[in-house]
mmCIF file of C-alpha atoms in Angstrom:
data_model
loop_
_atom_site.group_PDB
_atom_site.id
_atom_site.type_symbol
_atom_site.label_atom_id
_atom_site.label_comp_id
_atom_site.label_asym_id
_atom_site.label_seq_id
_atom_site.Cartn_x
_atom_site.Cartn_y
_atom_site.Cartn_z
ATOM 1 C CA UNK A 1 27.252 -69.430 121.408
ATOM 2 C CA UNK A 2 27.081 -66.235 123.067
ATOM 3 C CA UNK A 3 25.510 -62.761 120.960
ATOM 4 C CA UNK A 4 25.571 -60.681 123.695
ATOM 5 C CA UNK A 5 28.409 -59.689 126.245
ATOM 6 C CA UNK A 6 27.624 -57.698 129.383
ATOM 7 C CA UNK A 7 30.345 -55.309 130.979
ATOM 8 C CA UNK A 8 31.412 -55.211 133.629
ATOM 9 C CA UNK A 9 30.349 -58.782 134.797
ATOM 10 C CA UNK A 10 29.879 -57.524 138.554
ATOM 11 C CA UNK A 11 29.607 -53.968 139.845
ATOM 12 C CA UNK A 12 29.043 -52.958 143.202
ATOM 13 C CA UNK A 13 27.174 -49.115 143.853
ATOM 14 C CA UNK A 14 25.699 -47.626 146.658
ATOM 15 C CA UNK A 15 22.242 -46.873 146.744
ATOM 16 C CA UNK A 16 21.175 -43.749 145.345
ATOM 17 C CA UNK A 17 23.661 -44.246 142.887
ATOM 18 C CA UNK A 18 23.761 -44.813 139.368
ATOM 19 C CA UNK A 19 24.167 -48.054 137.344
ATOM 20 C CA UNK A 20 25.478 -48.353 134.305
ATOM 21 C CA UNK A 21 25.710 -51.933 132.199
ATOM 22 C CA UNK A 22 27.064 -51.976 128.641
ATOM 23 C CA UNK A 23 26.397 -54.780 126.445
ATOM 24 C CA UNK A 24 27.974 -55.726 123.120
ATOM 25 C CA UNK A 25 26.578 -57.750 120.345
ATOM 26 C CA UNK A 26 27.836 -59.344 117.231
ATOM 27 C CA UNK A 27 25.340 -59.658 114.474
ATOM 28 C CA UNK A 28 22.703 -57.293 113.017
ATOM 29 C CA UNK A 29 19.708 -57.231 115.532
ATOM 30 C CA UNK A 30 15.966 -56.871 114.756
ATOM 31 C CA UNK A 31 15.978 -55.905 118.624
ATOM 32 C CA UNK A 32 17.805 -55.896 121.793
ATOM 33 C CA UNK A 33 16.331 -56.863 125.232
ATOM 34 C CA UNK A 34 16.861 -56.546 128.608
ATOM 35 C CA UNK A 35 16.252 -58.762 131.348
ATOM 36 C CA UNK A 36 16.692 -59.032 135.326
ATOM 37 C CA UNK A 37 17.327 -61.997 137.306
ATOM 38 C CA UNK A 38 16.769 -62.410 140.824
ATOM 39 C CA UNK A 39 19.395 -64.856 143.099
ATOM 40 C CA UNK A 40 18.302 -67.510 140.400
ATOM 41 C CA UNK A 41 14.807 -67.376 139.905
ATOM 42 C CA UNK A 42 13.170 -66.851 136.462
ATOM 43 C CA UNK A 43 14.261 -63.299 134.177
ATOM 44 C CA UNK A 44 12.234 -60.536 133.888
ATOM 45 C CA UNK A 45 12.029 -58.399 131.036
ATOM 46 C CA UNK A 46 12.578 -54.791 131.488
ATOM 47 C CA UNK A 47 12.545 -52.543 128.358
ATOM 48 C CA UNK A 48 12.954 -53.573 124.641
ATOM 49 C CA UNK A 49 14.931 -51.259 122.073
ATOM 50 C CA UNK A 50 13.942 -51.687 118.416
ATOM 51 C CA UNK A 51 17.144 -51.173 115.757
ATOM 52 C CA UNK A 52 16.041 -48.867 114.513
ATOM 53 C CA UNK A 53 15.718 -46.836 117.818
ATOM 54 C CA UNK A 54 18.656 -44.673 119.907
ATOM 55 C CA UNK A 55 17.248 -44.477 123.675
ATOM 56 C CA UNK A 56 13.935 -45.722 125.437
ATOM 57 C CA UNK A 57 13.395 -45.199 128.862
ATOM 58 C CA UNK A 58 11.343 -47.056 131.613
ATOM 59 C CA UNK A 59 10.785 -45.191 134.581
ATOM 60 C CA UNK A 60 14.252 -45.356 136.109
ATOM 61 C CA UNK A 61 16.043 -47.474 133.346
ATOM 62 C CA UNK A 62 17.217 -45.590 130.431
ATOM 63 C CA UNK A 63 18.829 -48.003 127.582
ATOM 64 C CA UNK A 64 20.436 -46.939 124.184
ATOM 65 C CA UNK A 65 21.433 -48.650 121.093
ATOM 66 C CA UNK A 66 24.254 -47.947 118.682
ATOM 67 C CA UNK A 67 24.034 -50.068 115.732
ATOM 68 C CA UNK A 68 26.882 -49.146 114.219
ATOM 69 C CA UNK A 69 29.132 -49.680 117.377
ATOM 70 C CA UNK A 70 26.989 -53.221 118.119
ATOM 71 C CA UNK A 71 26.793 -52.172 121.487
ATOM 72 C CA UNK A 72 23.809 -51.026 124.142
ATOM 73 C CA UNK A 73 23.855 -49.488 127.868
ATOM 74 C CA UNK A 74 21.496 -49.585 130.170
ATOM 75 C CA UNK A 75 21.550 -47.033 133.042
ATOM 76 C CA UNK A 76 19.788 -47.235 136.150
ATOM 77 C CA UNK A 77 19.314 -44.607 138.320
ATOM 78 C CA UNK A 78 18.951 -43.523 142.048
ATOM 79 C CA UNK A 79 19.859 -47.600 142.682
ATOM 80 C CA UNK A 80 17.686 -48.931 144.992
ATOM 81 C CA UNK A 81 18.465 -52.410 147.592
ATOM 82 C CA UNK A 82 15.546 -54.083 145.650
ATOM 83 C CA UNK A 83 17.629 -53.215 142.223
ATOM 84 C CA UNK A 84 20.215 -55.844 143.425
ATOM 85 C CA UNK A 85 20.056 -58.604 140.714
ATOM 86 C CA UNK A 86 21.722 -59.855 137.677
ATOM 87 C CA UNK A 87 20.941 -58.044 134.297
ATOM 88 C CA UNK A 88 21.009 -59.914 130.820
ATOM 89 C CA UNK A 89 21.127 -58.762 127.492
ATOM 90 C CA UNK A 90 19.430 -60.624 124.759
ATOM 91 C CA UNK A 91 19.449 -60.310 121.202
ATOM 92 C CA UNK A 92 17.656 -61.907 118.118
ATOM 93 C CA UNK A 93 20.131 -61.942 115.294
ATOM 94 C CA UNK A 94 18.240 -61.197 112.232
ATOM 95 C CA UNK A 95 19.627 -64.105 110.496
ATOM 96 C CA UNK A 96 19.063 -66.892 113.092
ATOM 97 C CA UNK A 97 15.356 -67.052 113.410
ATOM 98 C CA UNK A 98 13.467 -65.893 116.275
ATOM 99 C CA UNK A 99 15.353 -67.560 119.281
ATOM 100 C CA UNK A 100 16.456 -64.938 121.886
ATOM 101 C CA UNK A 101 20.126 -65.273 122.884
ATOM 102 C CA UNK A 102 21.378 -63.837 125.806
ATOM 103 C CA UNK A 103 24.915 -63.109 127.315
ATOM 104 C CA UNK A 104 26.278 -63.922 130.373
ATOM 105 C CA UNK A 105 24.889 -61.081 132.985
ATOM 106 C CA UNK A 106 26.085 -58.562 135.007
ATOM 107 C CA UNK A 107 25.664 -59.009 139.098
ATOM 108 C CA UNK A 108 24.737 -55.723 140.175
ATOM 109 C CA UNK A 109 24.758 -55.340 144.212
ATOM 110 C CA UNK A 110 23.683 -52.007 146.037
ATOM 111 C CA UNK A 111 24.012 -51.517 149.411
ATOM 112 C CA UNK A 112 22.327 -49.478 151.592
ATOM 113 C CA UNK B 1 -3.712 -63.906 135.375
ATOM 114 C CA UNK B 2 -1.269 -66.780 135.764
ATOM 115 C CA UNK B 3 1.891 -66.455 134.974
ATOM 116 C CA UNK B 4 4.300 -69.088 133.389
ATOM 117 C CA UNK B 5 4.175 -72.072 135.358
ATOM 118 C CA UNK B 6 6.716 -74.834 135.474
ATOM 119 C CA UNK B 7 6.956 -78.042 137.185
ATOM 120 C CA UNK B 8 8.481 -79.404 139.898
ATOM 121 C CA UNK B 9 10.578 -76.458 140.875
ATOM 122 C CA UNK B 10 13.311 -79.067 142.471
ATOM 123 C CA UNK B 11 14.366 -82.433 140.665
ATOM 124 C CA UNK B 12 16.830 -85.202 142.196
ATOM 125 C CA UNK B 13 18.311 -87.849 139.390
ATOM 126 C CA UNK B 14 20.500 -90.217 138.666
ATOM 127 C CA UNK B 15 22.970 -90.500 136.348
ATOM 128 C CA UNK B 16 21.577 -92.322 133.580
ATOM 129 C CA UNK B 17 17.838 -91.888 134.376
ATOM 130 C CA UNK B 18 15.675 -89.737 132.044
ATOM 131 C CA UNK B 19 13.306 -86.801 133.034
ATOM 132 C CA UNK B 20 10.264 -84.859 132.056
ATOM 133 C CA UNK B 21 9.952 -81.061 132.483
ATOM 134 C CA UNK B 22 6.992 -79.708 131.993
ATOM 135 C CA UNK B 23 5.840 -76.008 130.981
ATOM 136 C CA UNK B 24 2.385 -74.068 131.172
ATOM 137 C CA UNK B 25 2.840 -70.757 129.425
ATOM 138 C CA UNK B 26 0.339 -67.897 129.917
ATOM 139 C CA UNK B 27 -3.002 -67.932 128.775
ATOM 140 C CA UNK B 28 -3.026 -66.769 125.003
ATOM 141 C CA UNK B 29 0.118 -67.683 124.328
ATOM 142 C CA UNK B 30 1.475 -69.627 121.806
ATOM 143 C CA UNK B 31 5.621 -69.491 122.060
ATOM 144 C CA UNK B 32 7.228 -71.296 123.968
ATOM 145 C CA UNK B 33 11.449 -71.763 124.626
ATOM 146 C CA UNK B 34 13.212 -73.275 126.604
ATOM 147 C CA UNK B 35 16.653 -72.210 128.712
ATOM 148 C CA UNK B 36 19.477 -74.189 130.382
ATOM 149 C CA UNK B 37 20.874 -71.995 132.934
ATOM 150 C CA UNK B 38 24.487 -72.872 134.238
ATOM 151 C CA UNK B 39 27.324 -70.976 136.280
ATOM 152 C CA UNK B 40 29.706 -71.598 133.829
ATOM 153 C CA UNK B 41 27.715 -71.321 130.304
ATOM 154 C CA UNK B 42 25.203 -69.015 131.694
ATOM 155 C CA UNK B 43 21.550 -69.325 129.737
ATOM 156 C CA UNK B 44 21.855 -71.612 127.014
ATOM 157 C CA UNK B 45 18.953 -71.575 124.097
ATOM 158 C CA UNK B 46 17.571 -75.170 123.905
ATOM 159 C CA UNK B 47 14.453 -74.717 121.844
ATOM 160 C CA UNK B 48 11.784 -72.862 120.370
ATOM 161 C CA UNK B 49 8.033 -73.904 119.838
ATOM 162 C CA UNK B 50 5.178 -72.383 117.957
ATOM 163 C CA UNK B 51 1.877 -73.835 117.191
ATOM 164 C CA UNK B 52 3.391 -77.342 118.157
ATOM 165 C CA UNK B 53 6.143 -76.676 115.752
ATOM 166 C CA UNK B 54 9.594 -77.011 116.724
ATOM 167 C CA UNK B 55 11.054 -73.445 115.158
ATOM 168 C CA UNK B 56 14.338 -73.376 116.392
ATOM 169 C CA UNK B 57 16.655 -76.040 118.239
ATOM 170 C CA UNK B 58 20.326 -74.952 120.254
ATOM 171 C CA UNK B 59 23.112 -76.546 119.816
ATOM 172 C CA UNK B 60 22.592 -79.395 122.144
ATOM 173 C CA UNK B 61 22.696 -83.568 122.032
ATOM 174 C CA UNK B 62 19.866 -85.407 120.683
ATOM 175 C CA UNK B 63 19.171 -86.078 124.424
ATOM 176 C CA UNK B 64 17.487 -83.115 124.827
ATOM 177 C CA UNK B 65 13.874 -83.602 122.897
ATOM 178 C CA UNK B 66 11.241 -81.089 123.771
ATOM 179 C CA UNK B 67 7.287 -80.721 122.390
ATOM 180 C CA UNK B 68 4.355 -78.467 122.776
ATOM 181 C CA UNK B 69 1.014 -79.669 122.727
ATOM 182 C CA UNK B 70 -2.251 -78.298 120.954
ATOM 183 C CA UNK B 71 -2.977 -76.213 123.959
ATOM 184 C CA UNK B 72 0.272 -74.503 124.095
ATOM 185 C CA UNK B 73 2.028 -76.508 127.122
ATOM 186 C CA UNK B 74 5.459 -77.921 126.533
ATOM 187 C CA UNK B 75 7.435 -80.232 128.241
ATOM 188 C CA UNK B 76 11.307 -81.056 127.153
ATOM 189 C CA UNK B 77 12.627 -84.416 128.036
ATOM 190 C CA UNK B 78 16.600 -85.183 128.894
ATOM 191 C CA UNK B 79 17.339 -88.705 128.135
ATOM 192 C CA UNK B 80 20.740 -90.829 129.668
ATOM 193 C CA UNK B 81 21.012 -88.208 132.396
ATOM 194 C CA UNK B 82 24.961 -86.986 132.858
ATOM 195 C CA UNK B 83 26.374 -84.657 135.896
ATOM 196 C CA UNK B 84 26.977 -81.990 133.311
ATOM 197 C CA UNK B 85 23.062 -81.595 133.066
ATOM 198 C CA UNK B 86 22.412 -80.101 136.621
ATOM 199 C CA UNK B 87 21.294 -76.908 136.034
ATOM 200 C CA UNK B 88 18.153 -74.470 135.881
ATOM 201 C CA UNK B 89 16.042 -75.175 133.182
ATOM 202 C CA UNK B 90 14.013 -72.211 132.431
ATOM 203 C CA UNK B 91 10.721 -71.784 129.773
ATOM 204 C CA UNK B 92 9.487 -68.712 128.687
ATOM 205 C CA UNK B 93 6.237 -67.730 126.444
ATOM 206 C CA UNK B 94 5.586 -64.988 124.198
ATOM 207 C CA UNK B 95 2.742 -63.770 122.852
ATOM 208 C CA UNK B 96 2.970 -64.824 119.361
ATOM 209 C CA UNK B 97 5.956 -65.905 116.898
ATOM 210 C CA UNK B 98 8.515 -65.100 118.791
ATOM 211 C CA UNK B 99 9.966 -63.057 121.977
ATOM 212 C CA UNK B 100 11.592 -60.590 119.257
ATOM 213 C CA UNK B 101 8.670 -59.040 119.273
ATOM 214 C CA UNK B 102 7.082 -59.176 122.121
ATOM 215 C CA UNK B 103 9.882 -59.855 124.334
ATOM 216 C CA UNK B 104 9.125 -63.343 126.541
ATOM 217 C CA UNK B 105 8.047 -64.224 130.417
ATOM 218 C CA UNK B 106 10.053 -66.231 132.402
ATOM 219 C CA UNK B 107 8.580 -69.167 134.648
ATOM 220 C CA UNK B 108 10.687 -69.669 138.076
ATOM 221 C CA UNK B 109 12.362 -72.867 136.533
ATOM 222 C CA UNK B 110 13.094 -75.966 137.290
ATOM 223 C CA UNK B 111 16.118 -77.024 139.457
ATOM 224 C CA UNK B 112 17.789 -80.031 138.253
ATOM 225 C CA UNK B 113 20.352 -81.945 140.391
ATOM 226 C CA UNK B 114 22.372 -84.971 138.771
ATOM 227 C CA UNK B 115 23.853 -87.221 141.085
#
C-alpha cells in the first residue's frame, strides 16, 4: 500500500521556472525522503527531512515538512532541461519497521 | 567507488519459468531492498535484508523469495513466472539498518519481460 501521495502527478514548467511537488503521507514518520527518477532508470536520493525538522534545502531544492498536516513540498527552482524527471516521495512509518515506502511520482517536464 | 550494481539489466521469460536477480550493493554496505517498479502500481516494497536477515517482506506471493549473502550481495528469485510480473525490479543499499537513516542508492535495475 501506498504512504506517500505526490501532487500533482504531472506538471509541465518552463525552464527558469519554479517547481513545486507536494506530497502527503498517512502515518507518523521518523523521516521523509525524496527521490528522482530518470525515464526509468534507478532513483536518486535528493534531500532527507527529519520529523522533527520544518525546511532543509539542497542547493536548488528546498523541501518542508508539516507533521501535523502529514504533508511535505519540495520546490525546485530556476528549473533546468536536465531537472526533467519523475520525483518520489518516500516515507518510513514509524510503526512498520525500516522499509522505505514510496508514492507514486510526479513527472516533471521543463522545456527550454 | 562502485555504485549499486545489478544484473542483467534486460531479462526475456516465459510464463511459468523461474528467474534469478542478482544485487551487488556498495562497498560497506550492509542493507539491502528490493523494488518492483510498475506503470500501474508504481514502486512496490518487496523486501528488506540486513546482515543476511530478512527484516521486512511486502505484501507479495510466496513466489517472490529473496536472500543476502555473508558479503552483503542479494539476489531475489520469482518462481512460476506470470505476465503480471514484467516490470523493473530495482535494489537499493544503505549504509547500515535501514535507508531511514541514511536514505538508500538505487542500482539501474533490472528489466523483466514476461511473455
Amino acid at each position: 500500500s501506498q504512504q506517500g501521495e505526490e501532487d500533482p502527478q504531472a506538471l509541465s514548467i518552463q525552464e527558469g521556472e519554479n517547481a513545486t511537488m507536494n506530497c502527503s503521507y498517512k502515518t507518523s514518520i521518523n523521516n521523509l525522503q525524496w527521490y528522482r527518477q530518470n525515464s526509468g532508470r534507478g532513483l536518486v536520493h535528493l534531500i532527507l527531512i527529519r520529523s522533527n525538522e520544518r525546511e532543509k534545502h539542497s542547493g536548488r531544492l528546498r523541501v518542508t515538512l508539516d507533521t501535523s498536516k502529514k504533508s511535505s513540498s519540495l520546490l525546485i527552482t530556476a528549473s533546468r532541461a536536465a531537472d526533467t524527471a519523475s520525483y518520489f516521495c518516500a516515507t518510513v512509518a514509524n510503526q512498520a519497521g525500516t522499509a522505505l515506502i514510496f508514492g507514486k511520482g510526479t513527472t516533471l517536464s521543463v522545456s527550454s | 567507488k562502485a555504485g549499486v550494481t545489478q544484473t542483467p539489466r534486460y531479462l526475456i521469460k516465459t510464463r511459468g519459468q523461474q528467474v534469478t536477480l542478482s544485487c551487488s550493493p556498495i562497498s560497506g554496505h550492509r542493507s539491502v531492498s528490493w523494488y518492483q517498479q510498475t506503470p500501474g502500481q508504481g514502486l512496490q516494497f518487496l523486501f528488506e535484508y540486513f546482515s543476511e536477515t530478512q527484516r521486512n517482506k511486502g505484501n507479495f506471493p510466496g513466489r517472490f523469495s529473496g536472500r543476502q549473502f555473508s558479503n552483503s550481495r542479494s539476489e531475489m528469485n520469482v518462481s512460476t513466472l506470470e505476465l503480471g510480473d514484467s516490470a523493473l525490479y530495482l535494489c537499493a543499499s544503505s549504509l547500515d539498518e535501514g535507508a531511514y537513516i541514511y536514505g538508500y542508492t538505487f542500482g539501474s535495475g533490472t528489466r523483466l519481460t514476461v511473455v
